Short mmCIF file of C-alpha atoms in Angstrom, two decimals:
data_model
loop_
_atom_site.label_atom_id
_atom_site.label_comp_id
_atom_site.label_asym_id
_atom_site.label_seq_id
_atom_site.Cartn_x
_atom_site.Cartn_y
_atom_site.Cartn_z
CA MET A 259 100.52 91.39 89.47
CA LYS A 260 104.34 92.24 89.20
CA GLU A 261 104.31 96.03 89.96
CA PHE A 262 102.86 97.61 92.98
CA LYS A 263 104.07 101.11 92.88
CA ASP A 264 101.05 103.57 92.92
CA LYS A 265 98.54 100.58 92.89
CA VAL A 266 95.60 100.98 95.27
CA SER A 267 95.03 98.42 97.97
CA VAL A 268 92.04 98.08 100.43
CA VAL A 269 92.66 96.05 103.69
CA THR A 270 89.92 95.34 106.29
CA GLY A 271 90.75 94.59 109.89
CA ALA A 272 93.75 96.89 109.18
CA ALA A 273 94.06 98.39 112.35
CA SER A 274 96.18 95.68 114.11
CA GLY A 275 97.32 92.07 113.51
CA ILE A 276 97.57 90.58 110.14
CA GLY A 277 95.71 93.33 108.55
CA ARG A 278 98.10 95.85 109.74
CA GLY A 279 101.11 93.81 108.70
CA MET A 280 99.63 93.62 105.09
CA ALA A 281 98.98 97.40 105.17
CA GLU A 282 102.47 98.14 106.20
CA THR A 283 103.96 95.71 103.66
CA PHE A 284 101.73 97.12 100.85
CA ALA A 285 102.71 100.54 101.73
CA ALA A 286 106.45 99.73 101.78
CA ALA A 287 105.88 98.40 98.32
CA GLY A 288 104.79 101.79 97.24
CA MET A 289 101.07 101.15 97.18
CA LYS A 290 98.27 103.55 98.31
CA VAL A 291 96.38 101.80 101.08
CA VAL A 292 92.85 102.27 102.44
CA LEU A 293 92.56 100.96 105.98
CA GLY A 294 89.15 99.57 107.10
CA ASP A 295 88.43 98.60 110.59
CA ILE A 296 85.69 98.79 113.33
CA GLU A 297 88.08 100.07 116.14
CA THR A 298 88.23 103.83 115.83
CA GLU A 299 91.15 104.36 118.11
CA ALA A 300 93.35 101.69 116.87
CA LEU A 301 92.56 102.75 113.28
CA GLU A 302 93.69 106.28 113.95
CA GLU A 303 96.83 105.14 115.62
CA THR A 304 97.60 102.95 112.56
CA THR A 305 96.89 105.67 110.38
CA ARG A 306 99.09 108.18 112.16
CA SER A 307 101.85 105.73 112.33
CA MET A 308 101.95 104.72 108.70
CA ARG A 309 101.81 108.42 107.71
CA ALA A 310 104.64 109.09 109.85
CA ALA A 311 106.60 106.50 107.84
CA GLY A 312 105.57 108.10 104.58
CA ALA A 313 102.64 106.00 103.63
CA ASP A 314 99.94 107.30 101.66
CA VAL A 315 96.93 106.07 103.37
CA HIS A 316 93.29 106.69 103.83
CA ALA A 317 91.26 105.41 106.86
CA VAL A 318 87.53 104.31 106.79
CA ARG A 319 85.87 103.05 109.98
CA THR A 320 84.19 99.86 108.71
CA ASP A 321 81.84 97.05 110.10
CA VAL A 322 82.42 94.41 107.38
CA SER A 323 79.19 92.58 108.68
CA LYS A 324 77.12 95.49 107.51
CA PRO A 325 76.99 95.64 103.49
CA ASP A 326 76.15 99.34 103.41
CA GLN A 327 79.42 100.01 105.31
CA VAL A 328 81.42 97.91 102.84
CA ASP A 329 79.76 99.76 99.94
CA ASP A 330 80.93 102.97 101.42
CA LEU A 331 84.50 101.63 101.95
CA ALA A 332 84.37 101.08 98.21
CA ARG A 333 83.02 104.47 97.41
CA GLN A 334 85.40 106.27 99.54
CA THR A 335 88.23 104.29 98.02
CA LEU A 336 87.24 105.39 94.47
CA ARG A 337 86.62 108.95 95.54
CA LYS A 338 90.17 109.17 97.11
CA TYR A 339 92.28 107.17 94.51
CA GLY A 340 90.07 106.38 91.57
CA ALA A 341 90.77 102.74 91.26
CA VAL A 342 91.17 99.52 93.47
CA HIS A 343 93.79 96.90 92.63
CA VAL A 344 94.09 94.75 95.59
CA LEU A 345 91.37 93.89 98.17
CA CYS A 346 92.20 91.97 101.39
CA ASN A 347 89.06 90.66 103.21
CA ASN A 348 90.97 90.08 106.27
CA ALA A 349 88.74 91.24 109.19
CA GLY A 350 87.86 88.50 111.59
CA ILE A 351 86.84 87.41 115.05
CA MET A 352 86.89 84.31 117.39
CA VAL A 353 84.26 83.54 119.93
CA GLY A 354 84.66 81.55 123.19
CA GLY A 355 83.79 77.94 123.68
CA SER A 356 84.86 75.00 121.72
CA THR A 357 81.64 73.11 120.70
CA GLY A 358 79.08 74.07 118.18
CA TRP A 359 76.17 72.98 120.34
CA LYS A 360 77.22 74.99 123.53
CA SER A 361 77.75 78.13 121.40
CA SER A 362 74.99 80.70 121.75
CA VAL A 363 72.91 81.69 118.84
CA ASN A 364 74.52 85.04 118.98
CA ASP A 365 77.91 83.74 118.97
CA TRP A 366 77.12 82.09 115.60
CA ARG A 367 75.37 85.16 114.26
CA TRP A 368 78.21 87.49 115.15
CA ILE A 369 81.00 85.38 113.79
CA VAL A 370 79.10 84.35 110.63
CA GLY A 371 78.42 88.03 109.99
CA VAL A 372 82.04 89.04 110.33
CA ASN A 373 84.20 86.13 109.22
CA LEU A 374 81.94 84.88 106.33
CA MET A 375 79.57 87.71 105.39
CA GLY A 376 82.27 90.22 105.61
CA VAL A 377 84.13 88.31 102.91
CA VAL A 378 80.93 87.84 100.96
CA HIS A 379 80.17 91.59 101.04
CA GLY A 380 83.76 92.56 100.04
CA ILE A 381 83.52 90.18 97.04
CA ARG A 382 79.99 91.34 96.00
CA THR A 383 81.02 95.11 96.33
CA PHE A 384 84.60 95.15 94.89
CA LEU A 385 84.84 92.38 92.43
CA PRO A 386 82.39 94.04 89.94
CA ILE A 387 84.62 97.17 90.04
CA MET A 388 87.72 95.24 89.49
CA ILE A 389 86.05 93.44 86.50
CA GLU A 390 84.81 96.82 85.00
CA GLN A 391 88.41 98.25 85.29
CA ASP A 392 89.61 95.37 83.02
CA SER A 393 93.28 95.67 84.55
CA GLU A 394 95.27 93.63 86.91
CA ALA A 395 93.53 93.06 90.30
CA HIS A 396 93.81 90.58 93.15
CA ILE A 397 91.45 89.62 95.93
CA LEU A 398 92.97 88.11 99.29
CA ASN A 399 90.65 86.37 101.65
CA THR A 400 91.77 85.54 105.18
CA ALA A 401 90.82 82.09 106.27
CA SER A 402 92.92 79.97 108.67
CA LEU A 403 94.66 76.70 109.13
CA ALA A 404 91.41 76.02 110.94
CA GLY A 405 89.86 76.32 107.43
CA LEU A 406 91.61 73.13 106.34
CA ILE A 407 91.71 71.02 109.43
CA ALA A 408 88.83 70.93 112.13
CA SER A 409 90.82 72.38 115.00
CA GLY A 410 89.58 75.01 117.21
CA PRO A 411 86.25 76.56 118.35
CA ALA A 412 83.32 75.12 116.11
CA PRO A 413 82.02 78.43 115.00
CA TYR A 414 85.51 79.69 113.97
CA VAL A 415 86.36 76.48 112.14
CA SER A 416 83.07 76.59 110.22
CA THR A 417 83.38 80.20 108.94
CA LYS A 418 87.02 79.62 107.87
CA PHE A 419 86.07 76.34 106.11
CA ALA A 420 83.53 78.30 104.22
CA VAL A 421 86.09 81.16 103.33
CA VAL A 422 88.30 78.47 101.83
CA GLY A 423 85.37 77.12 99.74
CA LEU A 424 84.03 80.44 98.66
CA SER A 425 87.58 81.59 97.57
CA GLU A 426 88.06 78.35 95.53
CA ASN A 427 84.76 78.90 94.01
CA VAL A 428 85.21 82.43 92.92
CA TYR A 429 88.80 81.66 91.56
CA VAL A 430 87.45 78.98 89.55
CA GLN A 431 84.50 81.13 88.21
CA LEU A 432 86.80 83.96 87.33
CA GLN A 433 89.26 81.70 85.52
CA ARG A 434 86.47 80.03 83.72
CA GLU A 435 85.08 83.45 82.47
CA GLY A 436 88.67 84.62 81.37
CA LEU A 437 88.36 87.65 83.66
CA LYS A 438 91.64 89.40 84.93
CA PRO A 439 91.20 89.50 88.83
CA ARG A 440 92.89 86.91 90.71
CA VAL A 441 92.11 85.22 94.02
CA SER A 442 94.25 84.03 97.07
CA VAL A 443 93.01 82.40 100.26
CA LEU A 444 95.42 83.12 103.34
CA CYS A 445 95.52 80.13 105.90
CA PRO A 446 97.58 81.31 108.79
CA ALA A 447 98.54 79.24 111.89
CA LEU A 448 99.97 80.85 114.87
CA VAL A 449 100.49 84.54 114.26
CA ASP A 450 101.17 87.20 116.92
CA THR A 451 97.69 88.97 116.94
CA ASN A 452 94.97 89.85 119.49
CA ILE A 453 92.32 87.67 117.99
CA VAL A 454 91.80 86.07 121.17
CA TYR A 455 90.33 89.37 122.70
CA SER A 456 87.79 89.86 119.92
CA ASP A 457 85.02 90.42 122.55
CA ARG A 458 86.46 93.98 122.98
CA ASN A 459 84.52 94.62 119.78
CA ARG A 460 81.27 92.49 120.39
CA PRO A 461 78.20 94.56 119.42
CA ALA A 462 75.46 94.89 122.04
CA GLU A 463 73.03 93.21 119.70
CA PHE A 464 75.05 90.05 120.16
CA ALA A 465 75.74 90.37 123.76
CA ASP A 466 74.35 86.68 124.71
CA ALA A 467 77.78 85.04 124.63
CA SER A 468 78.10 81.35 125.50
CA VAL A 469 81.22 82.13 127.43
CA PRO A 470 81.21 85.59 128.93
CA HIS A 471 84.69 87.41 128.62
CA THR A 472 84.49 88.10 132.29
CA ASP A 473 84.34 84.56 133.24
CA PRO A 474 87.65 83.94 135.20
CA ALA A 475 88.20 80.63 133.45
CA ALA A 476 87.82 81.98 130.02
CA ARG A 477 90.07 84.99 131.07
CA ALA A 478 92.84 82.75 132.04
CA ALA A 479 92.47 80.68 128.83
CA ARG A 480 92.67 84.02 126.80
CA GLU A 481 95.77 84.95 128.63
CA ARG A 482 97.52 81.78 128.07
CA ALA A 483 96.53 81.76 124.43
CA ALA A 484 97.64 85.27 123.95
CA ALA A 485 100.94 84.41 125.66
CA ALA A 486 101.38 81.47 123.25
CA LEU A 487 100.71 83.59 120.16
CA LYS A 488 103.26 86.18 121.47
CA LYS A 489 105.91 83.66 122.20
CA ASP A 490 105.55 81.43 119.16
CA GLY A 491 103.57 83.39 116.73
CA LEU A 492 104.72 84.61 113.38
CA SER A 493 104.91 88.27 113.19
CA PRO A 494 102.11 90.11 111.22
CA ARG A 495 104.69 91.76 108.95
CA ALA A 496 106.11 88.53 108.03
CA VAL A 497 102.53 87.12 106.97
CA GLY A 498 102.17 90.47 105.03
CA GLU A 499 105.56 89.70 103.09
CA GLN A 500 104.04 86.24 102.24
CA VAL A 501 100.91 87.80 101.05
CA LEU A 502 102.75 90.25 98.83
CA ALA A 503 104.79 87.31 97.46
CA ALA A 504 101.67 85.37 96.64
CA ILE A 505 100.09 88.28 94.86
CA ARG A 506 103.08 88.59 92.68
CA ASP A 507 103.31 84.94 91.93
CA GLU A 508 99.50 84.67 91.43
CA ARG A 509 99.44 81.86 94.00
CA PHE A 510 96.17 81.00 95.43
CA TYR A 511 96.96 78.94 98.65
CA ILE A 512 99.06 80.79 101.33
CA LEU A 513 100.24 78.49 104.05
CA THR A 514 102.06 80.47 106.54
CA HIS A 515 103.45 77.42 108.31
CA PRO A 516 104.46 74.77 105.85
CA GLU A 517 105.95 72.63 108.92
CA LEU A 518 102.27 71.85 109.57
CA ASN A 519 101.35 70.63 106.04
CA PRO A 520 101.46 66.97 107.40
CA VAL A 521 98.38 67.67 109.47
CA ILE A 522 96.60 68.79 106.34
CA GLU A 523 97.88 65.77 104.47
CA GLN A 524 96.61 63.54 107.20
CA ARG A 525 93.21 65.01 106.66
CA MET A 526 93.16 64.48 102.89
CA GLU A 527 94.51 61.00 103.33
CA HIS A 528 91.48 60.26 105.64
CA ILE A 529 88.95 61.67 103.10
CA LEU A 530 90.41 59.74 100.21
CA THR A 531 90.63 56.42 102.03
CA GLY A 532 87.32 56.79 104.06
CA THR A 533 88.94 57.05 107.23
CA ASN A 534 87.02 58.80 110.16
CA PRO A 535 88.63 62.01 111.33
CA ALA A 536 91.30 61.65 113.72
CA VAL A 537 90.64 62.74 117.32
CA VAL A 538 94.29 63.35 117.76
CA PRO A 539 97.25 63.24 115.42
CA SER A 540 98.71 59.66 115.00
CA PRO A 541 102.02 59.01 116.64
CA GLU A 542 103.61 58.68 113.41
CA LEU A 543 102.27 62.14 112.57
CA MET A 544 103.50 63.70 115.95
CA GLN A 545 106.88 62.19 115.39
CA LYS A 546 107.13 63.85 111.98
CA LEU A 547 105.90 67.27 113.29
CA ASN A 548 108.33 67.05 116.17
CA ALA A 549 111.24 66.36 113.86
CA LEU A 550 110.23 69.53 111.85
CA ARG A 551 110.10 71.97 114.76
CA PRO A 552 113.13 74.19 115.03
CA ARG A 553 115.47 73.32 117.76
#
């Protein structure tokens, strides 16, 4: 897709973070943008802000874990703009804890429902519309660097690995059948977002958290993580620009932090050589990463 003016984009998780960065980038490129998010107040603020900047936007409160709400997002998009050319399945959360066996069943249910099934619902609802349109279209699924290396809380890593695999499969199937829609998978590392505060949106039905958000140690850990993202994280708008460029170039993998590619290479090398997963990066890899870090 080379031309973006007057094309229609749909972004989930659009009220903040990477989703807002993508939405603002698309609007700046002349696209009409449908904003989907579960946070009503943040969604309204983002809508006001983008309209004040001259963007043509439409907001739809959407819980992506609910297929009927994703269906409604599509209906409202078609009712408002008549087509959809870009879909960003971006909404995502993170749950506390690090090990899969210590995470509660509701931790798993909530994060799988949002991070994985939210993408599934988006594909099942919007892709048939794009195929029927028989015109240029693109789906972007947000995974994570944690979808390429097993680093981070186990439920989060599991869902992001699944998103990468799902995206690769859909890409191959579309190519095999000669259909026009294209697919990309976004694998960001550190980005300045509020994902560490995901519990603010935790539904009552999934209240049995393995690490309650009121736990003092958990609160302190969240504050440290948020400070690190604020200090070292890429801006969401910069990620949005990378996404727009990838859509223009029809590039599948979007790695926001290429300086971390050696970590991915190490994992691939271990797979191909039958080496067990590394508990910590090798001294040689750490030396290489340190040399790549900006001074």
